[in-house]
Coordinates of C-alpha atoms in Angstrom, one line a residue:
M14 CA 0.1 0.1 0.2
R15 CA 1.1 3.6 -0.8
R16 CA 1.1 6.3 1.2
R17 CA 1.4 9.9 0.8
W18 CA 4.3 11.4 0.8
V19 CA 5.7 15.0 0.1
R20 CA 8.9 16.3 -1.6
A21 CA 9.7 19.3 0.5
F22 CA 12.3 21.8 -0.6
G23 CA 14.7 24.7 1.3
A24 CA 16.9 27.6 0.5
R25 CA 21.1 27.5 -1.2
T26 CA 21.6 29.1 2.3
H27 CA 20.3 26.2 4.0
H28 CA 22.1 23.5 2.5
P29 CA 25.1 22.7 4.6
D30 CA 27.6 22.9 2.0
A31 CA 26.5 26.5 1.4
R32 CA 27.9 27.2 4.5
P33 CA 30.4 29.8 5.3
P34 CA 32.8 27.9 6.8
T35 CA 32.7 24.9 4.1
V36 CA 32.7 28.4 1.2
T37 CA 35.2 29.9 2.5
R38 CA 38.0 26.6 2.7
L39 CA 36.7 26.6 -1.9
L40 CA 37.0 30.0 -1.9
G41 CA 40.9 29.4 -0.4
H42 CA 40.8 26.6 -3.2
A43 CA 40.1 28.4 -5.7
G44 CA 42.4 31.4 -5.2
K45 CA 45.0 29.1 -5.2
A46 CA 43.9 27.6 -8.5
L47 CA 43.3 30.4 -9.7
G48 CA 46.4 32.5 -8.4
V49 CA 45.3 35.8 -8.9
A50 CA 41.6 36.1 -9.2
T51 CA 39.2 39.4 -9.0
A52 CA 36.1 38.3 -6.8
D53 CA 34.6 38.2 -9.7
D54 CA 36.9 34.9 -10.7
L55 CA 36.3 33.5 -7.7
A56 CA 32.5 33.9 -7.7
D57 CA 32.3 32.6 -11.7
Y58 CA 34.7 29.8 -10.1
L59 CA 32.0 28.5 -7.4
R60 CA 29.2 29.5 -8.7
I61 CA 28.3 31.6 -6.2
P62 CA 27.0 35.0 -5.8
T63 CA 29.4 37.7 -5.7
P64 CA 28.6 39.6 -2.9
V65 CA 28.8 36.7 -0.8
T66 CA 32.4 36.1 -2.5
A67 CA 33.1 39.6 -1.5
R68 CA 32.1 39.3 2.0
L69 CA 34.5 35.9 3.0
L70 CA 36.8 36.6 1.3
P71 CA 38.9 38.6 4.5
A72 CA 38.2 35.6 6.2
T73 CA 40.6 33.1 3.6
R74 CA 44.1 33.3 3.1
L75 CA 44.1 35.2 -0.2
V76 CA 45.2 38.5 0.7
P77 CA 44.9 41.7 -1.8
V78 CA 46.9 43.2 -4.5
W79 CA 46.9 45.3 -6.9
G80 CA 47.6 45.6 -10.5
P81 CA 47.2 48.2 -13.8
G82 CA 44.3 47.4 -15.8
W83 CA 42.6 44.8 -12.5
A84 CA 39.9 46.5 -10.0
T85 CA 41.3 45.1 -5.9
A86 CA 41.8 41.5 -6.6
W87 CA 43.7 38.3 -4.4
A88 CA 46.2 36.3 -4.1
D89 CA 47.1 33.3 -2.8
P90 CA 50.7 33.7 -1.0
D91 CA 52.4 30.9 -2.7
A92 CA 51.5 32.0 -6.3
L93 CA 53.0 35.9 -4.6
T94 CA 56.6 33.9 -3.6
G95 CA 56.8 30.8 -5.8
T96 CA 58.7 30.4 -8.8
L97 CA 57.1 31.1 -11.8
R98 CA 56.7 27.6 -13.5
P99 CA 58.8 27.5 -17.1
F100 CA 56.5 27.3 -20.2
R101 CA 55.2 24.1 -21.9
E102 CA 54.6 23.5 -25.9
P103 CA 51.9 25.4 -28.0
V104 CA 49.2 23.2 -27.7
F105 CA 45.6 24.0 -28.8
L106 CA 43.0 25.0 -25.7
G107 CA 39.0 23.1 -25.8
P108 CA 36.8 25.6 -25.9
F109 CA 35.6 24.7 -22.4
D110 CA 39.1 24.3 -21.1
N111 CA 39.2 26.1 -17.8
L112 CA 42.1 28.9 -18.9
I113 CA 39.2 30.1 -21.2
W114 CA 36.0 29.4 -19.2
Y115 CA 35.5 32.8 -17.9
R116 CA 35.6 35.5 -20.5
P117 CA 36.1 38.6 -18.2
R118 CA 39.6 36.7 -17.2
T119 CA 40.4 35.5 -20.4
L120 CA 40.5 39.1 -21.8
R121 CA 42.0 39.9 -18.7
L122 CA 44.4 37.5 -18.7
F123 CA 45.5 37.9 -22.3
G124 CA 43.4 40.7 -24.2
F125 CA 42.1 38.0 -26.2
T126 CA 38.3 38.1 -26.9
Q127 CA 36.6 34.3 -26.6
V128 CA 33.1 32.9 -28.0
F129 CA 31.6 29.7 -29.1
E130 CA 30.2 30.1 -32.2
A131 CA 28.9 26.6 -32.1
Y132 CA 25.3 27.9 -32.1
K133 CA 25.5 30.4 -34.2
P134 CA 24.2 30.4 -37.6
A135 CA 27.1 29.5 -39.6
A136 CA 26.5 33.2 -41.6
R137 CA 27.4 34.8 -37.9
R138 CA 30.5 32.9 -37.4
R139 CA 32.9 34.8 -37.3
H140 CA 36.1 33.2 -36.8
G141 CA 34.5 29.0 -36.9
F142 CA 32.6 26.1 -35.5
Y143 CA 34.4 24.3 -33.1
V144 CA 37.6 27.4 -32.6
C145 CA 40.0 26.0 -30.0
P146 CA 42.7 28.7 -29.2
L147 CA 46.3 28.1 -29.1
L148 CA 48.6 29.2 -26.3
A149 CA 52.7 29.4 -26.8
D150 CA 54.7 31.0 -24.7
G151 CA 51.9 32.2 -21.7
R152 CA 50.1 33.6 -24.0
L153 CA 47.0 32.9 -26.4
I154 CA 48.5 33.9 -29.8
G155 CA 45.8 32.8 -32.3
R156 CA 42.7 30.4 -33.2
A157 CA 42.1 27.4 -35.4
D158 CA 38.7 26.2 -36.5
L159 CA 39.7 22.6 -36.1
A160 CA 37.5 19.7 -37.4
R161 CA 38.4 15.3 -38.3
R162 CA 38.2 14.9 -42.1
G163 CA 39.1 11.1 -42.7
D164 CA 42.6 9.9 -40.9
N165 CA 43.2 13.8 -41.6
L166 CA 43.4 16.7 -38.8
T167 CA 42.2 19.8 -41.1
V168 CA 41.9 23.4 -40.2
L169 CA 39.4 25.1 -41.4
Q170 CA 40.0 28.4 -40.5
V171 CA 42.7 30.5 -38.9
G172 CA 43.1 33.8 -37.3
L173 CA 46.2 35.0 -35.6
E174 CA 46.5 37.9 -32.6
P175 CA 48.7 40.5 -33.8
H176 CA 51.0 40.1 -31.1
A177 CA 51.1 36.8 -32.2
G178 CA 55.1 37.5 -32.9
Q179 CA 57.1 35.9 -35.9
D180 CA 57.1 32.3 -34.1
A181 CA 53.3 32.8 -34.5
A182 CA 53.1 29.9 -37.6
P183 CA 55.9 27.5 -35.8
H184 CA 54.4 27.3 -32.7
F185 CA 50.7 27.0 -35.0
V186 CA 52.8 23.8 -36.6
H187 CA 53.7 22.5 -33.6
A188 CA 50.5 22.3 -32.3
C189 CA 48.5 20.6 -35.0
R190 CA 51.4 17.9 -34.6
T191 CA 50.2 17.6 -30.9
L192 CA 46.9 17.5 -31.8
A193 CA 46.8 15.2 -34.6
A194 CA 49.2 12.4 -32.7
A195 CA 47.0 13.1 -29.9
T196 CA 43.8 11.9 -32.1
G197 CA 45.5 9.5 -34.4
H198 CA 45.6 12.0 -37.5
S199 CA 48.0 11.1 -39.4
H200 CA 48.1 14.3 -42.0
I201 CA 47.5 17.5 -41.0
E202 CA 45.1 19.9 -43.9
L203 CA 45.3 23.3 -44.2
T204 CA 42.4 24.6 -47.1
G205 CA 42.5 27.0 -49.4
A206 CA 40.4 29.2 -47.7
A207 CA 41.1 28.9 -44.1
T208 CA 42.8 32.4 -43.4
D209 CA 44.8 35.3 -45.7
P210 CA 47.3 34.9 -48.1
A211 CA 50.3 35.8 -46.6
T212 CA 49.2 33.8 -43.2
G213 CA 48.5 30.5 -45.2
V214 CA 51.9 31.0 -47.0
A215 CA 53.8 31.8 -43.8
L216 CA 51.9 28.5 -42.2
R217 CA 52.9 26.1 -45.4
N218 CA 55.8 26.9 -45.0
A219 CA 56.1 25.9 -42.1
L220 CA 54.3 22.7 -41.9
D221 CA 56.1 21.7 -45.0
G222 CA 59.4 22.2 -43.0
A223 CA 58.1 19.9 -40.1
L224 CA 56.9 16.9 -42.3

């Protein structure tokens, strides 16, 4: 025999995980992961309201800092005293990578505007369908719309940032070869309409030289 039952809902603030001591500890972890961050950055990282973040930050181990172009920010003490890690090899980031997830932070750190355009009509896309930013030497220097066509890793569209530098083409090709190897592609194809003629020549020369 079934008995009557009632589903009860409570406010999020009543949930044990939303209690200030728990959130304070989580803010400390978020600050360690981000190194230096604004209250908005930390709030987005934990998906909690910015006013709650700002109220609890003084109770964390994070310390207030300031930098050009930033509002008041907070830093993990280890990030201020630790040794910088060497840059990793050039790599394409997935469009949902944590490094570029929060667009205001991405723009503030790298001067790079990240937009996911897969849900836009094709005619309204500026950079392509599945666009992966290119990280090299600690900078976001470009992006590519990548696809799989048989055994080919196909580059449908390329865009390099104005500050990409003279090594942009070799960095791009290195990232392509790394991605092709990781995904089991035996060839890299750069379509004729992928970019402007001058950039296309530089990329093809770098690609030929890497083979």
